Amino acid sequence: VKLYTYMMAPSPRRVRVFAAEKGIEYEAVEINLRAGEQFSDSYELVNPDCVVPALETDDGEVITEVNAICAYLEELQPEPTLYGATPVERARALEWNAKVEQQGLLAMAEAFRNSVGGLKGRAVTGPVGYDQIPALAERGAKRVGVFLARLDERLADHEFLAGERYTVADIAALCFVDFAVRAGVASPEGHAHLVRWHDAVSARPSAGA
Amino acid sequence: VKLYTYMMAPSPRRVRVFAAEKGIEYEAVEINLRAGEQFSDSYELVNPDCVVPALETDDGEVITEVNAICAYLEELQPEPTLYGATPVERARALEWNAKVEQQGLLAMAEAFRNSVGGLKGRAVTGPVGYDQIPALAERGAKRVGVFLARLDERLADHEFLAGERYTVADIAALCFVDFAVRAGVASPEGHAHLVRWHDAVSARPSAGA
């Protein structure tokens, strides 16, 4: 399979970590978002939403959206599962994956895309230009802080977000936390359970993907 | 199973339509969001995020988040599948489900929650209060219009969003379109393929759920 990716972006990193956990190999095609390569005619043919990641299967099907790609890779290679082993475990993994997306990654994207100079006029991903909204950047940053505390509370009595097993939800949260730290918006410091978890998931070889 | 829901809200409707398609029965517990019942002590014990839907299983497990609940119900009763029958079909269903969430439902929520008088100080769902951002309401409404055109384009050569089968993606899109119409933000009119699809999915008995 072929993966369209960009080293610095959190969404494609979720897929890279997922694939690394499973030992799935792929041909990586780097789309330099900073240089605007996602808007090139050739990439717009791959993904009209002009975002990474996108996965091209060996049959030439292009799959976009992190959750669709990860579910496809899980079917391609079910073991080790990154979704859980029982219906309730799987529900917990999807539940926390959704919470991290909505309360974490999305808030972080709001904070980042609505404040960074290089994204003026491109506050929303995709081919349509939208102006930055400074008040939204501020609100996003506040929500990031709130959600770090929520993660800490959850991890006080669970080894991983979905329970006793590492899942897609941990991958989403790792990419969220590292994005927040790199962008200077927030840090897990001061949240002991979150730090314990972050150290553990960061020590897995997949974290380098 | 027991479903915490609210008749007027699009997120719990996604679960109700999903259950209706499968003929899954549940005990409905109405949480009146307009009256603030989601913030009651008793409901905060059910779901600390103070949102509906939430599903309580017969074993007393509470599952939150639409995608987690729907995946759980799919396991409870696999037929008829609402996720597709092959790995690529399932990927398409999750892919379009994600696009509808991010580009449709989220944009619509931005338009609605940041403009309606009754939601002053509660522009984001959940227990933490956030001020409305008028510029975000405006941007959300614009994005809703852009995404309706995107759906129309997709449906020009596909019977349903994920392909030739009705899936969770259609349920998400139905709830999005009806939410946009009811809130007076946008309408499918003028988009012939979207109207054809909307008539078809609205004619299914599940649409009344």
PDB file of N, CA and C in Angstrom, chain B residues 134-201:
ATOM      1  N   PRO B 134     -19.453  35.089  17.066  1.00  0.00           N
ATOM      2  CA  PRO B 134     -20.288  35.345  15.883  1.00  0.00           C
ATOM      3  C   PRO B 134     -19.575  35.032  14.560  1.00  0.00           C
ATOM      4  N   ALA B 135     -18.284  35.316  14.467  1.00  0.00           N
ATOM      5  CA  ALA B 135     -17.563  35.052  13.222  1.00  0.00           C
ATOM      6  C   ALA B 135     -17.516  33.546  12.917  1.00  0.00           C
ATOM      7  N   LEU B 136     -17.539  32.753  13.962  1.00  0.00           N
ATOM      8  CA  LEU B 136     -17.521  31.298  13.761  1.00  0.00           C
ATOM      9  C   LEU B 136     -18.884  30.806  13.269  1.00  0.00           C
ATOM     10  N   ALA B 137     -19.951  31.437  13.762  1.00  0.00           N
ATOM     11  CA  ALA B 137     -21.291  31.086  13.267  1.00  0.00           C
ATOM     12  C   ALA B 137     -21.370  31.358  11.766  1.00  0.00           C
ATOM     13  N   GLU B 138     -20.826  32.482  11.369  1.00  0.00           N
ATOM     14  CA  GLU B 138     -20.848  32.870   9.958  1.00  0.00           C
ATOM     15  C   GLU B 138     -20.007  31.906   9.115  1.00  0.00           C
ATOM     16  N   ARG B 139     -18.835  31.577   9.622  1.00  0.00           N
ATOM     17  CA  ARG B 139     -17.964  30.649   8.894  1.00  0.00           C
ATOM     18  C   ARG B 139     -18.610  29.274   8.796  1.00  0.00           C
ATOM     19  N   GLY B 140     -19.229  28.831   9.894  1.00  0.00           N
ATOM     20  CA  GLY B 140     -19.891  27.530   9.894  1.00  0.00           C
ATOM     21  C   GLY B 140     -20.991  27.469   8.843  1.00  0.00           C
ATOM     22  N   ALA B 141     -21.793  28.524   8.769  1.00  0.00           N
ATOM     23  CA  ALA B 141     -22.886  28.551   7.786  1.00  0.00           C
ATOM     24  C   ALA B 141     -22.337  28.488   6.362  1.00  0.00           C
ATOM     25  N   LYS B 142     -21.246  29.184   6.133  1.00  0.00           N
ATOM     26  CA  LYS B 142     -20.629  29.148   4.797  1.00  0.00           C
ATOM     27  C   LYS B 142     -20.152  27.732   4.471  1.00  0.00           C
ATOM     28  N   ARG B 143     -19.542  27.094   5.456  1.00  0.00           N
ATOM     29  CA  ARG B 143     -19.036  25.731   5.243  1.00  0.00           C
ATOM     30  C   ARG B 143     -20.173  24.742   4.993  1.00  0.00           C
ATOM     31  N   VAL B 144     -21.298  24.964   5.652  1.00  0.00           N
ATOM     32  CA  VAL B 144     -22.461  24.093   5.422  1.00  0.00           C
ATOM     33  C   VAL B 144     -22.858  24.144   3.942  1.00  0.00           C
ATOM     34  N   GLY B 145     -22.902  25.344   3.387  1.00  0.00           N
ATOM     35  CA  GLY B 145     -23.251  25.494   1.974  1.00  0.00           C
ATOM     36  C   GLY B 145     -22.247  24.805   1.064  1.00  0.00           C
ATOM     37  N   VAL B 146     -20.977  24.960   1.382  1.00  0.00           N
ATOM     38  CA  VAL B 146     -19.927  24.318   0.590  1.00  0.00           C
ATOM     39  C   VAL B 146     -20.087  22.800   0.632  1.00  0.00           C
ATOM     40  N   PHE B 147     -20.409  22.284   1.805  1.00  0.00           N
ATOM     41  CA  PHE B 147     -20.482  20.826   1.937  1.00  0.00           C
ATOM     42  C   PHE B 147     -21.737  20.248   1.275  1.00  0.00           C
ATOM     43  N   LEU B 148     -22.832  21.000   1.263  1.00  0.00           N
ATOM     44  CA  LEU B 148     -24.022  20.518   0.545  1.00  0.00           C
ATOM     45  C   LEU B 148     -23.675  20.314  -0.935  1.00  0.00           C
ATOM     46  N   ALA B 149     -22.903  21.228  -1.501  1.00  0.00           N
ATOM     47  CA  ALA B 149     -22.494  21.087  -2.905  1.00  0.00           C
ATOM     48  C   ALA B 149     -21.579  19.866  -3.082  1.00  0.00           C
ATOM     49  N   ARG B 150     -20.732  19.622  -2.075  1.00  0.00           N
ATOM     50  CA  ARG B 150     -19.829  18.463  -2.124  1.00  0.00           C
ATOM     51  C   ARG B 150     -20.640  17.165  -2.084  1.00  0.00           C
ATOM     52  N   LEU B 151     -21.653  17.109  -1.252  1.00  0.00           N
ATOM     53  CA  LEU B 151     -22.517  15.925  -1.184  1.00  0.00           C
ATOM     54  C   LEU B 151     -23.219  15.722  -2.532  1.00  0.00           C
ATOM     55  N   ASP B 152     -23.702  16.816  -3.102  1.00  0.00           N
ATOM     56  CA  ASP B 152     -24.405  16.725  -4.394  1.00  0.00           C
ATOM     57  C   ASP B 152     -23.489  16.124  -5.448  1.00  0.00           C
ATOM     58  N   GLU B 153     -22.250  16.567  -5.448  1.00  0.00           N
ATOM     59  CA  GLU B 153     -21.269  16.070  -6.418  1.00  0.00           C
ATOM     60  C   GLU B 153     -21.037  14.570  -6.211  1.00  0.00           C
ATOM     61  N   ARG B 154     -20.899  14.162  -4.977  1.00  0.00           N
ATOM     62  CA  ARG B 154     -20.667  12.750  -4.671  1.00  0.00           C
ATOM     63  C   ARG B 154     -21.853  11.898  -5.117  1.00  0.00           C
ATOM     64  N   LEU B 155     -23.065  12.422  -4.868  1.00  0.00           N
ATOM     65  CA  LEU B 155     -24.267  11.648  -5.132  1.00  0.00           C
ATOM     66  C   LEU B 155     -24.658  11.672  -6.617  1.00  0.00           C
ATOM     67  N   ALA B 156     -23.931  12.439  -7.416  1.00  0.00           N
ATOM     68  CA  ALA B 156     -24.203  12.462  -8.858  1.00  0.00           C
ATOM     69  C   ALA B 156     -23.947  11.100  -9.471  1.00  0.00           C
ATOM     70  N   ASP B 157     -22.968  10.382  -8.937  1.00  0.00           N
ATOM     71  CA  ASP B 157     -22.687   9.068  -9.534  1.00  0.00           C
ATOM     72  C   ASP B 157     -22.599   7.949  -8.495  1.00  0.00           C
ATOM     73  N   HIS B 158     -23.233   8.166  -7.350  1.00  0.00           N
ATOM     74  CA  HIS B 158     -23.356   7.100  -6.348  1.00  0.00           C
ATOM     75  C   HIS B 158     -24.770   7.150  -5.777  1.00  0.00           C
ATOM     76  N   GLU B 159     -25.391   5.991  -5.654  1.00  0.00           N
ATOM     77  CA  GLU B 159     -26.759   5.984  -5.120  1.00  0.00           C
ATOM     78  C   GLU B 159     -26.764   6.468  -3.667  1.00  0.00           C
ATOM     79  N   PHE B 160     -25.789   5.958  -2.892  1.00  0.00           N
ATOM     80  CA  PHE B 160     -25.647   6.379  -1.501  1.00  0.00           C
ATOM     81  C   PHE B 160     -24.229   6.916  -1.311  1.00  0.00           C
ATOM     82  N   LEU B 161     -23.971   7.515  -0.161  1.00  0.00           N
ATOM     83  CA  LEU B 161     -22.671   8.170   0.017  1.00  0.00           C
ATOM     84  C   LEU B 161     -21.503   7.204  -0.091  1.00  0.00           C
ATOM     85  N   ALA B 162     -21.649   6.020   0.495  1.00  0.00           N
ATOM     86  CA  ALA B 162     -20.525   5.083   0.491  1.00  0.00           C
ATOM     87  C   ALA B 162     -20.505   4.245  -0.781  1.00  0.00           C
ATOM     88  N   GLY B 163     -21.524   4.351  -1.613  1.00  0.00           N
ATOM     89  CA  GLY B 163     -21.578   3.567  -2.848  1.00  0.00           C
ATOM     90  C   GLY B 163     -22.990   3.096  -3.128  1.00  0.00           C
ATOM     91  N   GLU B 164     -23.147   1.784  -3.273  1.00  0.00           N
ATOM     92  CA  GLU B 164     -24.464   1.270  -3.671  1.00  0.00           C
ATOM     93  C   GLU B 164     -25.274   0.772  -2.482  1.00  0.00           C
ATOM     94  N   ARG B 165     -24.808   1.040  -1.283  1.00  0.00           N
ATOM     95  CA  ARG B 165     -25.485   0.527  -0.100  1.00  0.00           C
ATOM     96  C   ARG B 165     -25.720   1.659   0.905  1.00  0.00           C
ATOM     97  N   TYR B 166     -26.861   1.633   1.551  1.00  0.00           N
ATOM     98  CA  TYR B 166     -27.186   2.598   2.625  1.00  0.00           C
ATOM     99  C   TYR B 166     -26.335   2.261   3.847  1.00  0.00           C
ATOM    100  N   THR B 167     -25.657   3.254   4.400  1.00  0.00           N
ATOM    101  CA  THR B 167     -24.757   3.007   5.546  1.00  0.00           C
ATOM    102  C   THR B 167     -24.879   4.117   6.592  1.00  0.00           C
ATOM    103  N   VAL B 168     -24.080   3.978   7.640  1.00  0.00           N
ATOM    104  CA  VAL B 168     -23.989   5.016   8.676  1.00  0.00           C
ATOM    105  C   VAL B 168     -23.706   6.395   8.104  1.00  0.00           C
ATOM    106  N   ALA B 169     -23.002   6.448   6.985  1.00  0.00           N
ATOM    107  CA  ALA B 169     -22.682   7.753   6.391  1.00  0.00           C
ATOM    108  C   ALA B 169     -23.952   8.457   5.927  1.00  0.00           C
ATOM    109  N   ASP B 170     -24.894   7.691   5.374  1.00  0.00           N
ATOM    110  CA  ASP B 170     -26.169   8.290   4.956  1.00  0.00           C
ATOM    111  C   ASP B 170     -26.963   8.771   6.157  1.00  0.00           C
ATOM    112  N   ILE B 171     -26.887   8.013   7.236  1.00  0.00           N
ATOM    113  CA  ILE B 171     -27.606   8.418   8.454  1.00  0.00           C
ATOM    114  C   ILE B 171     -27.037   9.744   8.971  1.00  0.00           C
ATOM    115  N   ALA B 172     -25.709   9.838   9.010  1.00  0.00           N
ATOM    116  CA  ALA B 172     -25.076  11.082   9.464  1.00  0.00           C
ATOM    117  C   ALA B 172     -25.495  12.243   8.564  1.00  0.00           C
ATOM    118  N   ALA B 173     -25.493  11.998   7.250  1.00  0.00           N
ATOM    119  CA  ALA B 173     -25.812  13.074   6.303  1.00  0.00           C
ATOM    120  C   ALA B 173     -27.282  13.480   6.385  1.00  0.00           C
ATOM    121  N   LEU B 174     -28.153  12.511   6.591  1.00  0.00           N
ATOM    122  CA  LEU B 174     -29.580  12.831   6.753  1.00  0.00           C
ATOM    123  C   LEU B 174     -29.780  13.745   7.959  1.00  0.00           C
ATOM    124  N   CYS B 175     -29.139  13.397   9.063  1.00  0.00           N
ATOM    125  CA  CYS B 175     -29.290  14.197  10.283  1.00  0.00           C
ATOM    126  C   CYS B 175     -28.678  15.585  10.098  1.00  0.00           C
ATOM    127  N   PHE B 176     -27.594  15.642   9.354  1.00  0.00           N
ATOM    128  CA  PHE B 176     -26.964  16.937   9.052  1.00  0.00           C
ATOM    129  C   PHE B 176     -27.897  17.809   8.201  1.00  0.00           C
ATOM    130  N   VAL B 177     -28.395  17.260   7.101  1.00  0.00           N
ATOM    131  CA  VAL B 177     -29.222  18.051   6.183  1.00  0.00           C
ATOM    132  C   VAL B 177     -30.494  18.532   6.890  1.00  0.00           C
ATOM    133  N   ASP B 178     -31.142  17.634   7.619  1.00  0.00           N
ATOM    134  CA  ASP B 178     -32.386  18.030   8.287  1.00  0.00           C
ATOM    135  C   ASP B 178     -32.136  19.072   9.373  1.00  0.00           C
ATOM    136  N   PHE B 179     -30.991  18.971  10.048  1.00  0.00           N
ATOM    137  CA  PHE B 179     -30.598  19.953  11.059  1.00  0.00           C
ATOM    138  C   PHE B 179     -30.397  21.320  10.390  1.00  0.00           C
ATOM    139  N   ALA B 180     -29.735  21.339   9.254  1.00  0.00           N
ATOM    140  CA  ALA B 180     -29.477  22.599   8.541  1.00  0.00           C
ATOM    141  C   ALA B 180     -30.782  23.237   8.079  1.00  0.00           C
ATOM    142  N   VAL B 181     -31.715  22.402   7.612  1.00  0.00           N
ATOM    143  CA  VAL B 181     -33.006  22.916   7.144  1.00  0.00           C
ATOM    144  C   VAL B 181     -33.802  23.463   8.325  1.00  0.00           C
ATOM    145  N   ARG B 182     -33.895  22.672   9.390  1.00  0.00           N
ATOM    146  CA  ARG B 182     -34.707  23.076  10.537  1.00  0.00           C
ATOM    147  C   ARG B 182     -34.179  24.367  11.167  1.00  0.00           C
ATOM    148  N   ALA B 183     -32.847  24.518  11.178  1.00  0.00           N
ATOM    149  CA  ALA B 183     -32.250  25.713  11.775  1.00  0.00           C
ATOM    150  C   ALA B 183     -32.270  26.899  10.807  1.00  0.00           C
ATOM    151  N   GLY B 184     -32.715  26.646   9.581  1.00  0.00           N
ATOM    152  CA  GLY B 184     -32.801  27.744   8.611  1.00  0.00           C
ATOM    153  C   GLY B 184     -31.462  28.190   8.063  1.00  0.00           C
ATOM    154  N   VAL B 185     -30.451  27.321   8.148  1.00  0.00           N
ATOM    155  CA  VAL B 185     -29.113  27.697   7.689  1.00  0.00           C
ATOM    156  C   VAL B 185     -28.927  27.413   6.202  1.00  0.00           C
ATOM    157  N   ALA B 186     -29.474  26.307   5.734  1.00  0.00           N
ATOM    158  CA  ALA B 186     -29.291  25.944   4.327  1.00  0.00           C
ATOM    159  C   ALA B 186     -30.324  24.903   3.953  1.00  0.00           C
ATOM    160  N   SER B 187     -30.405  24.591   2.691  1.00  0.00           N
ATOM    161  CA  SER B 187     -31.378  23.621   2.204  1.00  0.00           C
ATOM    162  C   SER B 187     -30.785  22.868   1.022  1.00  0.00           C
ATOM    163  N   PRO B 188     -31.219  21.625   0.808  1.00  0.00           N
ATOM    164  CA  PRO B 188     -30.677  20.870  -0.336  1.00  0.00           C
ATOM    165  C   PRO B 188     -31.205  21.372  -1.682  1.00  0.00           C
ATOM    166  N   GLU B 189     -32.234  22.225  -1.653  1.00  0.00           N
ATOM    167  CA  GLU B 189     -32.823  22.691  -2.924  1.00  0.00           C
ATOM    168  C   GLU B 189     -31.775  23.259  -3.865  1.00  0.00           C
ATOM    169  N   GLY B 190     -31.953  22.957  -5.150  1.00  0.00           N
ATOM    170  CA  GLY B 190     -30.999  23.434  -6.145  1.00  0.00           C
ATOM    171  C   GLY B 190     -29.895  22.427  -6.392  1.00  0.00           C
ATOM    172  N   HIS B 191     -29.798  21.421  -5.531  1.00  0.00           N
ATOM    173  CA  HIS B 191     -28.813  20.343  -5.707  1.00  0.00           C
ATOM    174  C   HIS B 191     -29.580  19.072  -6.066  1.00  0.00           C
ATOM    175  N   ALA B 192     -29.733  18.818  -7.347  1.00  0.00           N
ATOM    176  CA  ALA B 192     -30.651  17.762  -7.820  1.00  0.00           C
ATOM    177  C   ALA B 192     -30.305  16.379  -7.278  1.00  0.00           C
ATOM    178  N   HIS B 193     -29.039  16.059  -7.237  1.00  0.00           N
ATOM    179  CA  HIS B 193     -28.649  14.711  -6.787  1.00  0.00           C
ATOM    180  C   HIS B 193     -28.862  14.572  -5.279  1.00  0.00           C
ATOM    181  N   LEU B 194     -28.555  15.638  -4.571  1.00  0.00           N
ATOM    182  CA  LEU B 194     -28.755  15.628  -3.126  1.00  0.00           C
ATOM    183  C   LEU B 194     -30.248  15.516  -2.798  1.00  0.00           C
ATOM    184  N   VAL B 195     -31.081  16.217  -3.557  1.00  0.00           N
ATOM    185  CA  VAL B 195     -32.528  16.142  -3.342  1.00  0.00           C
ATOM    186  C   VAL B 195     -33.034  14.721  -3.619  1.00  0.00           C
ATOM    187  N   ARG B 196     -32.572  14.118  -4.700  1.00  0.00           N
ATOM    188  CA  ARG B 196     -32.966  12.739  -5.037  1.00  0.00           C
ATOM    189  C   ARG B 196     -32.611  11.796  -3.891  1.00  0.00           C
ATOM    190  N   TRP B 197     -31.371  11.911  -3.404  1.00  0.00           N
ATOM    191  CA  TRP B 197     -30.924  11.072  -2.289  1.00  0.00           C
ATOM    192  C   TRP B 197     -31.731  11.377  -1.018  1.00  0.00           C
ATOM    193  N   HIS B 198     -31.940  12.672  -0.733  1.00  0.00           N
ATOM    194  CA  HIS B 198     -32.639  13.055   0.495  1.00  0.00           C
ATOM    195  C   HIS B 198     -34.075  12.531   0.487  1.00  0.00           C
ATOM    196  N   ASP B 199     -34.730  12.603  -0.665  1.00  0.00           N
ATOM    197  CA  ASP B 199     -36.084  12.040  -0.773  1.00  0.00           C
ATOM    198  C   ASP B 199     -36.059  10.541  -0.477  1.00  0.00           C
ATOM    199  N   ALA B 200     -35.055   9.869  -1.021  1.00  0.00           N
ATOM    200  CA  ALA B 200     -34.982   8.397  -0.853  1.00  0.00           C
ATOM    201  C   ALA B 200     -34.732   8.006   0.613  1.00  0.00           C
ATOM    202  N   VAL B 201     -33.760   8.653   1.246  1.00  0.00           N
ATOM    203  CA  VAL B 201     -33.452   8.243   2.620  1.00  0.00           C
ATOM    204  C   VAL B 201     -34.540   8.723   3.593  1.00  0.00           C
TER     205      VAL B 201
END
